[in-house]
mmCIF file of C-alpha atoms in Angstrom:
data_model
loop_
_atom_site.group_PDB
_atom_site.id
_atom_site.type_symbol
_atom_site.label_atom_id
_atom_site.label_comp_id
_atom_site.label_asym_id
_atom_site.label_seq_id
_atom_site.Cartn_x
_atom_site.Cartn_y
_atom_site.Cartn_z
ATOM 1 C CA THR A 272 88.263 94.381 73.464
ATOM 2 C CA HIS A 273 86.731 97.667 74.675
ATOM 3 C CA SER A 274 83.187 96.272 74.607
ATOM 4 C CA ARG A 275 84.342 93.089 76.390
ATOM 5 C CA MET A 276 86.067 95.168 79.083
ATOM 6 C CA ALA A 277 83.004 97.327 79.622
ATOM 7 C CA ALA A 278 80.746 94.283 79.856
ATOM 8 C CA HIS A 279 82.963 92.674 82.513
ATOM 9 C CA ALA A 280 83.959 95.781 84.491
ATOM 10 C CA ALA A 281 81.003 95.547 86.846
ATOM 11 C CA GLY A 282 82.811 93.175 89.220
ATOM 12 C CA PRO A 283 82.218 89.542 90.148
ATOM 13 C CA ALA A 284 78.771 89.459 88.546
ATOM 14 C CA GLY A 285 80.442 90.327 85.231
ATOM 15 C CA GLY A 286 83.138 87.710 85.753
ATOM 16 C CA VAL A 287 86.025 90.077 86.517
ATOM 17 C CA PRO A 288 86.751 91.081 90.133
ATOM 18 C CA ALA A 289 86.890 94.777 90.901
ATOM 19 C CA HIS A 290 90.252 96.387 90.130
ATOM 20 C CA PRO A 291 92.176 96.777 93.410
ATOM 21 C CA HIS A 292 92.700 100.507 92.822
ATOM 22 C CA GLY A 293 89.246 101.446 91.593
ATOM 23 C CA VAL A 294 90.189 101.557 87.907
ATOM 24 C CA LEU A 295 87.419 101.174 85.341
ATOM 25 C CA PRO A 296 87.518 101.142 81.534
ATOM 26 C CA GLU A 297 87.200 104.594 80.002
ATOM 27 C CA GLY A 298 83.866 103.657 78.429
ATOM 28 C CA ASN A 299 82.325 103.527 81.916
ATOM 29 C CA LEU A 300 83.045 107.236 82.235
ATOM 30 C CA TYR A 301 80.006 108.014 80.090
ATOM 31 C CA LEU A 302 77.779 106.125 82.526
ATOM 32 C CA SER A 303 79.214 107.709 85.679
ATOM 33 C CA ALA A 304 77.304 110.303 87.655
ATOM 34 C CA GLY A 305 79.871 113.061 87.122
ATOM 35 C CA GLY A 306 80.384 112.350 83.442
ATOM 36 C CA THR A 307 83.466 113.448 81.547
ATOM 37 C CA ALA A 308 83.565 116.926 83.105
ATOM 38 C CA GLY A 309 83.549 115.466 86.626
ATOM 39 C CA TRP A 310 86.327 112.997 85.793
ATOM 40 C CA GLN A 311 88.471 115.740 84.244
ATOM 41 C CA LYS A 312 88.259 117.713 87.510
ATOM 42 C CA VAL A 313 89.157 114.635 89.601
ATOM 43 C CA ARG A 314 92.015 113.748 87.237
ATOM 44 C CA ALA A 315 93.379 117.303 87.222
ATOM 45 C CA SER A 316 93.287 117.622 91.014
ATOM 46 C CA GLY A 317 94.729 114.109 91.508
ATOM 47 C CA LEU A 318 97.591 114.518 89.037
ATOM 48 C CA GLY A 319 98.342 118.227 89.369
ATOM 49 C CA ALA A 320 100.868 119.379 86.749
ATOM 50 C CA LEU A 321 101.082 115.806 85.411
ATOM 51 C CA GLY A 322 97.412 115.982 84.368
ATOM 52 C CA CYS A 323 98.363 117.216 80.905
ATOM 53 C CA LEU A 324 100.028 113.858 80.154
ATOM 54 C CA ASP A 325 98.219 110.838 78.732
ATOM 55 C CA ASP A 326 97.981 107.609 80.733
ATOM 56 C CA ALA A 327 100.674 105.739 78.789
ATOM 57 C CA THR A 328 103.162 108.583 79.332
ATOM 58 C CA LEU A 329 102.385 108.680 83.070
ATOM 59 C CA LEU A 330 103.019 104.936 83.306
ATOM 60 C CA LYS A 331 106.308 105.321 81.443
ATOM 61 C CA ILE A 332 107.434 108.079 83.816
ATOM 62 C CA CYS A 333 106.500 105.929 86.824
ATOM 63 C CA SER A 334 108.528 103.045 85.376
ATOM 64 C CA PHE A 335 111.706 105.077 85.995
ATOM 65 C CA ALA A 336 110.816 105.944 89.610
ATOM 66 C CA SER A 337 112.564 104.438 92.613
ATOM 67 C CA PRO A 338 110.554 102.266 95.012
ATOM 68 C CA LYS A 339 110.534 105.127 97.538
ATOM 69 C CA SER A 340 109.228 107.565 94.918
ATOM 70 C CA LEU A 341 106.505 105.132 93.813
ATOM 71 C CA ALA A 342 105.460 104.599 97.440
ATOM 72 C CA THR A 343 105.290 108.373 97.898
ATOM 73 C CA LEU A 344 103.122 108.739 94.785
ATOM 74 C CA CYS A 345 100.803 106.042 96.179
ATOM 75 C CA VAL A 346 99.867 108.249 99.129
ATOM 76 C CA ALA A 347 99.828 111.568 97.229
ATOM 77 C CA SER A 348 96.393 111.028 95.667
ATOM 78 C CA GLU A 349 94.032 108.238 94.693
ATOM 79 C CA VAL A 350 94.657 108.921 91.011
ATOM 80 C CA LEU A 351 98.453 108.800 91.414
ATOM 81 C CA ASN A 352 98.034 105.674 93.540
ATOM 82 C CA ALA A 353 96.466 103.875 90.575
ATOM 83 C CA PHE A 354 99.456 104.723 88.353
ATOM 84 C CA ALA A 355 102.170 104.125 90.965
ATOM 85 C CA SER A 356 100.604 100.800 92.036
ATOM 86 C CA TYR A 357 100.717 99.406 88.483
ATOM 87 C CA ASP A 358 101.820 95.823 89.070
ATOM 88 C CA GLU A 359 104.364 95.761 86.242
ATOM 89 C CA HIS A 360 106.461 98.490 87.932
ATOM 90 C CA TRP A 361 106.653 96.476 91.143
ATOM 91 C CA ARG A 362 107.324 93.212 89.293
ATOM 92 C CA VAL A 363 110.378 94.737 87.606
ATOM 93 C CA LEU A 364 111.594 96.170 90.924
ATOM 94 C CA SER A 365 111.056 92.795 92.644
ATOM 95 C CA LEU A 366 113.046 90.923 89.986
ATOM 96 C CA ARG A 367 115.835 93.508 90.145
ATOM 97 C CA ARG A 368 116.036 93.385 93.947
ATOM 98 C CA ALA A 369 115.870 89.593 94.178
ATOM 99 C CA ALA A 370 118.901 89.149 91.872
ATOM 100 C CA GLY A 371 118.909 85.371 92.144
ATOM 101 C CA ALA A 372 117.098 85.032 95.476
ATOM 102 C CA PRO A 373 113.582 83.559 95.771
ATOM 103 C CA LEU A 374 110.857 85.909 94.591
ATOM 104 C CA THR A 375 108.295 87.349 97.014
ATOM 105 C CA PHE A 376 104.725 87.741 95.780
ATOM 106 C CA LYS A 377 102.143 88.442 98.482
ATOM 107 C CA ASN A 378 98.396 88.915 98.442
ATOM 108 C CA GLY A 379 98.250 88.841 94.650
ATOM 109 C CA SER A 380 100.498 91.900 94.339
ATOM 110 C CA TRP A 381 104.147 92.447 93.466
ATOM 111 C CA LYS A 382 103.939 95.728 95.384
ATOM 112 C CA ALA A 383 102.895 93.969 98.606
ATOM 113 C CA GLY A 384 105.697 91.442 98.108
ATOM 114 C CA TYR A 385 108.258 94.180 97.538
ATOM 115 C CA LEU A 386 107.205 96.412 100.419
ATOM 116 C CA GLY A 387 106.504 93.497 102.790
ATOM 117 C CA ALA A 388 105.630 94.707 106.272
ATOM 118 C CA HIS A 389 105.850 98.270 105.013
ATOM 119 C CA ALA A 390 103.075 97.743 102.457
ATOM 120 C CA LEU A 391 100.769 100.699 102.351
ATOM 121 C CA SER A 392 97.371 100.002 103.809
ATOM 122 C CA ARG A 393 94.428 100.320 101.476
ATOM 123 C CA ARG A 394 92.386 103.401 102.013
ATOM 124 C CA ALA A 395 88.708 103.532 101.278
ATOM 125 C CA ARG A 396 88.368 104.706 97.681
ATOM 126 C CA ARG A 397 86.235 107.729 97.028
ATOM 127 C CA VAL A 398 86.918 108.092 93.318
ATOM 128 C CA CYS A 399 87.055 105.793 90.339
ATOM 129 C CA VAL A 400 89.942 106.094 87.899
ATOM 130 C CA PHE A 401 88.895 105.703 84.272
ATOM 131 C CA SER A 402 91.770 104.347 82.199
ATOM 132 C CA ASP A 403 91.917 101.633 79.557
ATOM 133 C CA VAL A 404 95.723 101.601 79.895
ATOM 134 C CA LEU A 405 95.482 100.690 83.592
ATOM 135 C CA TYR A 406 92.418 98.441 83.311
ATOM 136 C CA LEU A 407 93.403 96.259 80.339
ATOM 137 C CA PRO A 408 96.135 94.220 82.128
ATOM 138 C CA HIS A 409 93.694 93.530 84.999
ATOM 139 C CA PHE A 410 91.029 92.448 82.525
ATOM 140 C CA LEU A 411 93.413 90.171 80.628
ATOM 141 C CA VAL A 412 94.447 88.412 83.843
ATOM 142 C CA HIS A 413 90.954 88.038 85.323
ATOM 143 C CA GLY A 414 88.642 88.176 82.314
ATOM 144 C CA PRO A 415 87.266 85.343 80.248
ATOM 145 C CA CYS A 416 89.550 83.800 77.655
ATOM 146 C CA GLU A 417 87.517 84.315 74.498
ATOM 147 C CA PHE A 418 90.380 85.019 72.159
ATOM 148 C CA SER A 419 90.573 82.471 69.351
ATOM 149 C CA GLU A 420 94.368 82.351 69.339
ATOM 150 C CA MET A 421 94.378 81.258 72.998
ATOM 151 C CA ARG A 422 91.755 78.522 72.722
ATOM 152 C CA GLY A 423 93.192 75.125 73.466
ATOM 153 C CA LYS A 424 96.489 76.554 74.744
ATOM 154 C CA GLN A 425 97.506 76.315 78.364
ATOM 155 C CA CYS A 426 99.928 78.540 80.208
ATOM 156 C CA GLU A 427 102.758 76.749 81.910
ATOM 157 C CA ARG A 428 102.212 76.481 85.649
ATOM 158 C CA VAL A 429 105.071 76.665 88.133
ATOM 159 C CA LEU A 430 104.554 75.633 91.754
ATOM 160 C CA LYS A 431 106.107 77.646 94.578
ATOM 161 C CA GLY A 432 108.740 75.049 95.485
ATOM 162 C CA ALA A 433 109.686 74.548 91.838
ATOM 163 C CA ALA A 434 109.940 78.256 90.994
ATOM 164 C CA PRO A 435 113.334 79.284 89.630
ATOM 165 C CA ASP A 436 115.369 82.084 91.166
ATOM 166 C CA SER A 437 114.770 85.543 89.680
ATOM 167 C CA LYS A 438 117.615 85.411 87.109
ATOM 168 C CA ALA A 439 116.554 81.999 85.832
ATOM 169 C CA PHE A 440 112.898 83.131 85.777
ATOM 170 C CA ALA A 441 113.765 86.234 83.742
ATOM 171 C CA ALA A 442 115.893 84.212 81.319
ATOM 172 C CA GLU A 443 113.272 81.496 80.857
ATOM 173 C CA PHE A 444 110.026 83.465 80.736
ATOM 174 C CA GLU A 445 110.915 87.067 79.863
ATOM 175 C CA ALA A 446 113.623 86.703 77.212
ATOM 176 C CA GLY A 447 112.608 87.992 73.804
ATOM 177 C CA VAL A 448 108.855 88.507 73.621
ATOM 178 C CA GLY A 449 108.212 86.732 76.917
ATOM 179 C CA ARG A 450 106.162 83.644 77.637
ATOM 180 C CA PRO A 451 103.063 83.494 79.835
ATOM 181 C CA VAL A 452 103.339 81.544 83.059
ATOM 182 C CA VAL A 453 101.121 81.032 86.109
ATOM 183 C CA LEU A 454 102.907 80.992 89.478
ATOM 184 C CA GLU A 455 100.971 78.830 91.930
ATOM 185 C CA GLY A 456 101.168 78.754 95.706
ATOM 186 C CA VAL A 457 103.099 82.001 96.073
ATOM 187 C CA GLY A 458 100.374 84.195 97.603
#
């Protein structure tokens, strides 16, 4: 998977669009101008005291944050923005807030749907964030389906008007190990 991610991380020419928060697979770090030493400085300054934690632990900590705290982390630094903007955090918050009401998913982002008119504007990125933990979900959604166990299988597709309310959605698609689904016409 690591070699596939690295091969497709270049953007549209590689088949995978650029990550919306400038995240690249860790393997790209060795090809970057600053190298590992440069990235360690950027990571340390962007995460502060949290820089001693690994990426998975940072994501876990963010998963307990309130929407206001996540939004605050998004503007604290570009590195924290990548962790606090992790789509899974905002998906869980959206499902919790909807509590049976129709779900809001805007511009391909649960965060934009949750924050609505208050969505944070995208700043021009000056740094790349190197993290397999953050990049892998993006790659799996946008990358080529070359995995033998997925060949010939189709994800269920649900149209906007036919989408269940949030409780029914969670019960149908997230119970147990979860079931993949494509929501169409909701962006």
